């Protein structure tokens, strides 16, 4: 993320950031089992990977959260990507041990670097704030960050910076795959 934001700064462009969280996955796991929950994570990862344009990145951020990074974005572009992915996830039908088709939904928080914040961590925090707004206002929706959402507490900023420090510095899909967290999308 830091390198993508540095590149955007040099090119005077924006980076679209999206934080995605599956709605009620814990309840799903309790009712259907963790094996089925893991399958849901794989299906959602596939939808997100297929939704990201070439040059973008979809990554599992931990637990039931994912992050999407799209260089050279606009608010309209990143919102459209998020809304299309949200719609595809909503239309997934997962059948597990109960035998009944279950609906999966996700909430999306979007922001642009440097518009939301002049730091990569602040812009990511703004996207996270938008995610919580999407959840607070009903879940299964896309929300876009306001400038206030980029103002983390000192503790929050330390957590984000520590998390970003663990991302591999290389831009290659092999480096991301080796880290086990990220994969660059490619045209099929």
PDB file of C-alpha atoms in Angstrom:
ATOM      1  CA  UNK A   1       0.000   0.000   0.000  1.00  0.00           C
ATOM      2  CA  UNK A   2       2.773   2.402   0.904  1.00  0.00           C
ATOM      3  CA  UNK A   3       4.534   1.893  -2.425  1.00  0.00           C
ATOM      4  CA  UNK A   4       1.282   2.238  -4.405  1.00  0.00           C
ATOM      5  CA  UNK A   5       0.519   5.485  -2.571  1.00  0.00           C
ATOM      6  CA  UNK A   6       4.052   6.783  -3.192  1.00  0.00           C
ATOM      7  CA  UNK A   7       3.614   6.020  -6.912  1.00  0.00           C
ATOM      8  CA  UNK A   8       0.257   7.819  -6.924  1.00  0.00           C
ATOM      9  CA  UNK A   9       1.853  10.836  -5.295  1.00  0.00           C
ATOM     10  CA  UNK A  10       4.481  10.996  -8.062  1.00  0.00           C
ATOM     11  CA  UNK A  11       1.813  10.624 -10.765  1.00  0.00           C
ATOM     12  CA  UNK A  12      -0.681  12.992  -9.102  1.00  0.00           C
ATOM     13  CA  UNK A  13      -3.317  10.268  -9.111  1.00  0.00           C
ATOM     14  CA  UNK A  14      -5.537   8.647  -6.494  1.00  0.00           C
ATOM     15  CA  UNK A  15      -5.573   5.165  -5.010  1.00  0.00           C
ATOM     16  CA  UNK A  16      -8.912   3.539  -4.259  1.00  0.00           C
ATOM     17  CA  UNK A  17      -9.040   1.663  -0.971  1.00  0.00           C
ATOM     18  CA  UNK A  18     -11.831  -0.684   0.074  1.00  0.00           C
ATOM     19  CA  UNK A  19     -12.178  -2.570   3.350  1.00  0.00           C
ATOM     20  CA  UNK A  20     -14.654  -5.474   3.163  1.00  0.00           C
ATOM     21  CA  UNK A  21     -16.154  -7.351   6.099  1.00  0.00           C
ATOM     22  CA  UNK A  22     -18.498 -10.322   5.857  1.00  0.00           C
ATOM     23  CA  UNK A  23     -21.757  -9.753   7.696  1.00  0.00           C
ATOM     24  CA  UNK A  24     -22.557 -12.191  10.528  1.00  0.00           C
ATOM     25  CA  UNK A  25     -19.914 -14.789   9.596  1.00  0.00           C
ATOM     26  CA  UNK A  26     -19.564 -15.794  13.255  1.00  0.00           C
ATOM     27  CA  UNK A  27     -23.271 -16.751  13.372  1.00  0.00           C
ATOM     28  CA  UNK A  28     -22.873 -18.578  10.061  1.00  0.00           C
ATOM     29  CA  UNK A  29     -19.928 -20.545  11.489  1.00  0.00           C
ATOM     30  CA  UNK A  30     -21.893 -21.428  14.617  1.00  0.00           C
ATOM     31  CA  UNK A  31     -24.885 -22.673  12.617  1.00  0.00           C
ATOM     32  CA  UNK A  32     -23.134 -24.322   9.666  1.00  0.00           C
ATOM     33  CA  UNK A  33     -19.671 -25.128  10.994  1.00  0.00           C
ATOM     34  CA  UNK A  34     -16.244 -23.633  10.393  1.00  0.00           C
ATOM     35  CA  UNK A  35     -15.600 -25.822   7.370  1.00  0.00           C
ATOM     36  CA  UNK A  36     -18.536 -24.191   5.594  1.00  0.00           C
ATOM     37  CA  UNK A  37     -17.394 -20.769   6.858  1.00  0.00           C
ATOM     38  CA  UNK A  38     -13.995 -21.427   5.294  1.00  0.00           C
ATOM     39  CA  UNK A  39     -15.706 -22.229   1.995  1.00  0.00           C
ATOM     40  CA  UNK A  40     -17.580 -18.914   2.229  1.00  0.00           C
ATOM     41  CA  UNK A  41     -14.243 -17.126   2.687  1.00  0.00           C
ATOM     42  CA  UNK A  42     -12.845 -18.886  -0.414  1.00  0.00           C
ATOM     43  CA  UNK A  43     -15.930 -17.967  -2.480  1.00  0.00           C
ATOM     44  CA  UNK A  44     -15.813 -14.339  -1.368  1.00  0.00           C
ATOM     45  CA  UNK A  45     -12.061 -14.150  -2.041  1.00  0.00           C
ATOM     46  CA  UNK A  46     -12.722 -15.421  -5.569  1.00  0.00           C
ATOM     47  CA  UNK A  47     -15.453 -12.804  -6.134  1.00  0.00           C
ATOM     48  CA  UNK A  48     -13.185 -10.013  -4.881  1.00  0.00           C
ATOM     49  CA  UNK A  49     -10.195 -11.199  -6.923  1.00  0.00           C
ATOM     50  CA  UNK A  50     -12.365 -11.305 -10.053  1.00  0.00           C
ATOM     51  CA  UNK A  51     -13.808  -7.841  -9.299  1.00  0.00           C
ATOM     52  CA  UNK A  52     -10.469  -6.050  -9.146  1.00  0.00           C
ATOM     53  CA  UNK A  53      -9.116  -4.613 -12.402  1.00  0.00           C
ATOM     54  CA  UNK A  54      -5.612  -5.423 -13.654  1.00  0.00           C
ATOM     55  CA  UNK A  55      -3.011  -3.667 -11.534  1.00  0.00           C
ATOM     56  CA  UNK A  56      -5.262  -3.805  -8.470  1.00  0.00           C
ATOM     57  CA  UNK A  57      -4.953  -6.019  -5.450  1.00  0.00           C
ATOM     58  CA  UNK A  58      -7.461  -8.008  -3.397  1.00  0.00           C
ATOM     59  CA  UNK A  59      -6.137  -9.382  -0.101  1.00  0.00           C
ATOM     60  CA  UNK A  60      -7.492 -11.125   2.948  1.00  0.00           C
ATOM     61  CA  UNK A  61      -6.727  -8.758   5.777  1.00  0.00           C
ATOM     62  CA  UNK A  62      -7.501 -11.203   8.560  1.00  0.00           C
ATOM     63  CA  UNK A  63     -10.460 -13.077   9.973  1.00  0.00           C
ATOM     64  CA  UNK A  64     -13.405 -12.138   7.811  1.00  0.00           C
ATOM     65  CA  UNK A  65     -11.951  -8.882   6.457  1.00  0.00           C
ATOM     66  CA  UNK A  66     -10.507  -8.204   3.029  1.00  0.00           C
ATOM     67  CA  UNK A  67      -8.872  -5.155   1.474  1.00  0.00           C
ATOM     68  CA  UNK A  68      -8.945  -3.971  -2.125  1.00  0.00           C
ATOM     69  CA  UNK A  69      -6.364  -1.518  -3.485  1.00  0.00           C
ATOM     70  CA  UNK A  70      -6.873  -0.006  -6.941  1.00  0.00           C
ATOM     71  CA  UNK A  71      -4.334   2.502  -8.301  1.00  0.00           C
ATOM     72  CA  UNK A  72      -5.451   5.409 -10.485  1.00  0.00           C
ATOM     73  CA  UNK A  73      -9.029   5.412  -9.170  1.00  0.00           C
ATOM     74  CA  UNK A  74     -11.865   7.856  -8.771  1.00  0.00           C
ATOM     75  CA  UNK A  75     -14.698   7.801  -6.257  1.00  0.00           C
ATOM     76  CA  UNK A  76     -17.019   6.587  -9.011  1.00  0.00           C
ATOM     77  CA  UNK A  77     -14.657   3.808 -10.110  1.00  0.00           C
ATOM     78  CA  UNK A  78     -13.978   2.440  -6.628  1.00  0.00           C
ATOM     79  CA  UNK A  79     -17.639   2.672  -5.621  1.00  0.00           C
ATOM     80  CA  UNK A  80     -18.657   0.777  -8.765  1.00  0.00           C
ATOM     81  CA  UNK A  81     -16.074  -1.941  -8.090  1.00  0.00           C
ATOM     82  CA  UNK A  82     -17.291  -2.285  -4.505  1.00  0.00           C
ATOM     83  CA  UNK A  83     -20.980  -2.274  -5.458  1.00  0.00           C
ATOM     84  CA  UNK A  84     -20.466  -4.896  -8.167  1.00  0.00           C
ATOM     85  CA  UNK A  85     -18.579  -7.139  -5.741  1.00  0.00           C
ATOM     86  CA  UNK A  86     -21.217  -6.582  -3.046  1.00  0.00           C
ATOM     87  CA  UNK A  87     -23.950  -7.610  -5.473  1.00  0.00           C
ATOM     88  CA  UNK A  88     -22.060 -10.766  -6.546  1.00  0.00           C
ATOM     89  CA  UNK A  89     -21.486 -11.755  -2.910  1.00  0.00           C
ATOM     90  CA  UNK A  90     -25.138 -11.147  -2.077  1.00  0.00           C
ATOM     91  CA  UNK A  91     -26.115 -13.495  -4.908  1.00  0.00           C
ATOM     92  CA  UNK A  92     -23.909 -16.339  -3.677  1.00  0.00           C
ATOM     93  CA  UNK A  93     -25.917 -19.267  -2.365  1.00  0.00           C
ATOM     94  CA  UNK A  94     -24.003 -21.504  -0.027  1.00  0.00           C
ATOM     95  CA  UNK A  95     -25.381 -24.877   0.998  1.00  0.00           C
ATOM     96  CA  UNK A  96     -23.769 -26.595   3.964  1.00  0.00           C
ATOM     97  CA  UNK A  97     -24.685 -29.102   6.654  1.00  0.00           C
ATOM     98  CA  UNK A  98     -28.236 -27.787   7.111  1.00  0.00           C
ATOM     99  CA  UNK A  99     -28.837 -28.492   3.420  1.00  0.00           C
ATOM    100  CA  UNK A 100     -30.566 -25.155   3.005  1.00  0.00           C
ATOM    101  CA  UNK A 101     -29.162 -22.454   0.716  1.00  0.00           C
ATOM    102  CA  UNK A 102     -27.723 -19.636   2.823  1.00  0.00           C
ATOM    103  CA  UNK A 103     -27.281 -16.059   1.768  1.00  0.00           C
ATOM    104  CA  UNK A 104     -23.954 -14.334   2.329  1.00  0.00           C
ATOM    105  CA  UNK A 105     -23.600 -10.553   2.525  1.00  0.00           C
ATOM    106  CA  UNK A 106     -20.736  -8.137   3.076  1.00  0.00           C
ATOM    107  CA  UNK A 107     -20.295  -4.495   3.975  1.00  0.00           C
ATOM    108  CA  UNK A 108     -17.806  -2.260   2.149  1.00  0.00           C
ATOM    109  CA  UNK A 109     -15.998   0.903   3.222  1.00  0.00           C
ATOM    110  CA  UNK A 110     -14.289   2.963   0.523  1.00  0.00           C
ATOM    111  CA  UNK A 111     -11.816   5.848   0.518  1.00  0.00           C
ATOM    112  CA  UNK A 112      -9.355   7.528  -1.820  1.00  0.00           C
ATOM    113  CA  UNK A 113      -5.733   8.323  -1.122  1.00  0.00           C
ATOM    114  CA  UNK A 114      -4.749  11.203  -0.873  1.00  0.00           C
ATOM    115  CA  UNK A 115      -8.232  12.753  -0.780  1.00  0.00           C
ATOM    116  CA  UNK A 116      -9.291  11.044   2.466  1.00  0.00           C
ATOM    117  CA  UNK A 117      -5.898  11.560   4.125  1.00  0.00           C
ATOM    118  CA  UNK A 118      -2.362  12.446   3.059  1.00  0.00           C
ATOM    119  CA  UNK A 119      -1.016   9.261   4.668  1.00  0.00           C
ATOM    120  CA  UNK A 120      -1.653   5.713   3.489  1.00  0.00           C
ATOM    121  CA  UNK A 121      -2.535   4.619   7.022  1.00  0.00           C
ATOM    122  CA  UNK A 122      -4.942   7.528   7.437  1.00  0.00           C
ATOM    123  CA  UNK A 123      -6.667   6.771   4.125  1.00  0.00           C
ATOM    124  CA  UNK A 124      -6.979   3.106   5.088  1.00  0.00           C
ATOM    125  CA  UNK A 125      -8.404   4.188   8.445  1.00  0.00           C
ATOM    126  CA  UNK A 126     -10.941   6.335   6.565  1.00  0.00           C
ATOM    127  CA  UNK A 127     -12.019   3.291   4.522  1.00  0.00           C
ATOM    128  CA  UNK A 128     -12.331   1.318   7.759  1.00  0.00           C
ATOM    129  CA  UNK A 129     -14.469   4.122   9.225  1.00  0.00           C
ATOM    130  CA  UNK A 130     -16.703   3.968   6.150  1.00  0.00           C
ATOM    131  CA  UNK A 131     -17.002   0.204   6.650  1.00  0.00           C
ATOM    132  CA  UNK A 132     -18.289   0.748  10.174  1.00  0.00           C
ATOM    133  CA  UNK A 133     -20.745   3.321   8.836  1.00  0.00           C
ATOM    134  CA  UNK A 134     -22.003   0.741   6.310  1.00  0.00           C
ATOM    135  CA  UNK A 135     -22.486  -1.752   9.141  1.00  0.00           C
ATOM    136  CA  UNK A 136     -24.089   0.828  11.434  1.00  0.00           C
ATOM    137  CA  UNK A 137     -26.623   1.800   8.761  1.00  0.00           C
ATOM    138  CA  UNK A 138     -27.824  -1.715   7.990  1.00  0.00           C
ATOM    139  CA  UNK A 139     -24.995  -3.875   6.564  1.00  0.00           C
ATOM    140  CA  UNK A 140     -24.795  -5.283   3.026  1.00  0.00           C
ATOM    141  CA  UNK A 141     -23.979  -1.872   1.621  1.00  0.00           C
ATOM    142  CA  UNK A 142     -21.178   0.321   0.315  1.00  0.00           C
ATOM    143  CA  UNK A 143     -20.217   3.506   2.153  1.00  0.00           C
ATOM    144  CA  UNK A 144     -17.673   6.134   1.116  1.00  0.00           C
ATOM    145  CA  UNK A 145     -15.409   7.855   3.642  1.00  0.00           C
ATOM    146  CA  UNK A 146     -15.772  11.407   4.811  1.00  0.00           C
ATOM    147  CA  UNK A 147     -12.702  13.403   5.860  1.00  0.00           C
ATOM    148  CA  UNK A 148     -13.519  12.862   9.563  1.00  0.00           C
ATOM    149  CA  UNK A 149     -13.184   9.089   9.179  1.00  0.00           C
ATOM    150  CA  UNK A 150      -9.444   9.465   8.523  1.00  0.00           C
ATOM    151  CA  UNK A 151      -8.644  10.847  11.953  1.00  0.00           C
ATOM    152  CA  UNK A 152      -7.519   7.816  13.991  1.00  0.00           C
ATOM    153  CA  UNK A 153      -6.500   7.899  17.607  1.00  0.00           C
ATOM    154  CA  UNK A 154      -2.776   7.570  18.260  1.00  0.00           C
ATOM    155  CA  UNK A 155      -3.294   3.918  19.251  1.00  0.00           C
ATOM    156  CA  UNK A 156      -5.240   3.174  16.024  1.00  0.00           C
ATOM    157  CA  UNK A 157      -2.525   4.761  13.891  1.00  0.00           C
ATOM    158  CA  UNK A 158       0.120   2.625  15.639  1.00  0.00           C
ATOM    159  CA  UNK A 159      -1.903  -0.540  14.925  1.00  0.00           C
ATOM    160  CA  UNK A 160      -2.366   0.359  11.224  1.00  0.00           C
ATOM    161  CA  UNK A 161       1.311   1.218  10.806  1.00  0.00           C
ATOM    162  CA  UNK A 162       2.363  -2.050  12.455  1.00  0.00           C
ATOM    163  CA  UNK A 163       0.039  -3.993  10.137  1.00  0.00           C
ATOM    164  CA  UNK A 164       1.329  -2.200   7.040  1.00  0.00           C
ATOM    165  CA  UNK A 165       4.929  -2.832   8.068  1.00  0.00           C
ATOM    166  CA  UNK A 166       4.312  -6.577   7.630  1.00  0.00           C
ATOM    167  CA  UNK A 167       3.324  -6.311   3.955  1.00  0.00           C
ATOM    168  CA  UNK A 168       6.054  -7.535   1.559  1.00  0.00           C
ATOM    169  CA  UNK A 169       7.831  -4.670  -0.210  1.00  0.00           C
ATOM    170  CA  UNK A 170       7.862  -6.259  -3.671  1.00  0.00           C
ATOM    171  CA  UNK A 171       5.096  -5.608  -6.204  1.00  0.00           C
ATOM    172  CA  UNK A 172       5.176  -9.087  -7.690  1.00  0.00           C
ATOM    173  CA  UNK A 173       2.336 -11.566  -7.419  1.00  0.00           C
ATOM    174  CA  UNK A 174       4.903 -14.133  -6.268  1.00  0.00           C
ATOM    175  CA  UNK A 175       5.868 -11.966  -3.279  1.00  0.00           C
ATOM    176  CA  UNK A 176       2.224 -11.524  -2.304  1.00  0.00           C
ATOM    177  CA  UNK A 177       1.481 -15.220  -2.771  1.00  0.00           C
ATOM    178  CA  UNK A 178       4.528 -16.094  -0.675  1.00  0.00           C
ATOM    179  CA  UNK A 179       3.131 -13.928   2.104  1.00  0.00           C
ATOM    180  CA  UNK A 180      -0.079 -15.944   1.869  1.00  0.00           C
ATOM    181  CA  UNK A 181      -2.256 -12.857   2.039  1.00  0.00           C
ATOM    182  CA  UNK A 182      -2.475 -11.184  -1.325  1.00  0.00           C
ATOM    183  CA  UNK A 183      -2.831 -11.843  -5.012  1.00  0.00           C
ATOM    184  CA  UNK A 184      -2.727  -9.464  -7.922  1.00  0.00           C
ATOM    185  CA  UNK A 185      -5.681  -9.881 -10.197  1.00  0.00           C
ATOM    186  CA  UNK A 186      -5.104 -10.813 -13.805  1.00  0.00           C
ATOM    187  CA  UNK A 187      -7.285 -10.908 -16.866  1.00  0.00           C
ATOM    188  CA  UNK A 188      -8.858 -14.315 -17.460  1.00  0.00           C
TER     189      UNK A 188
END
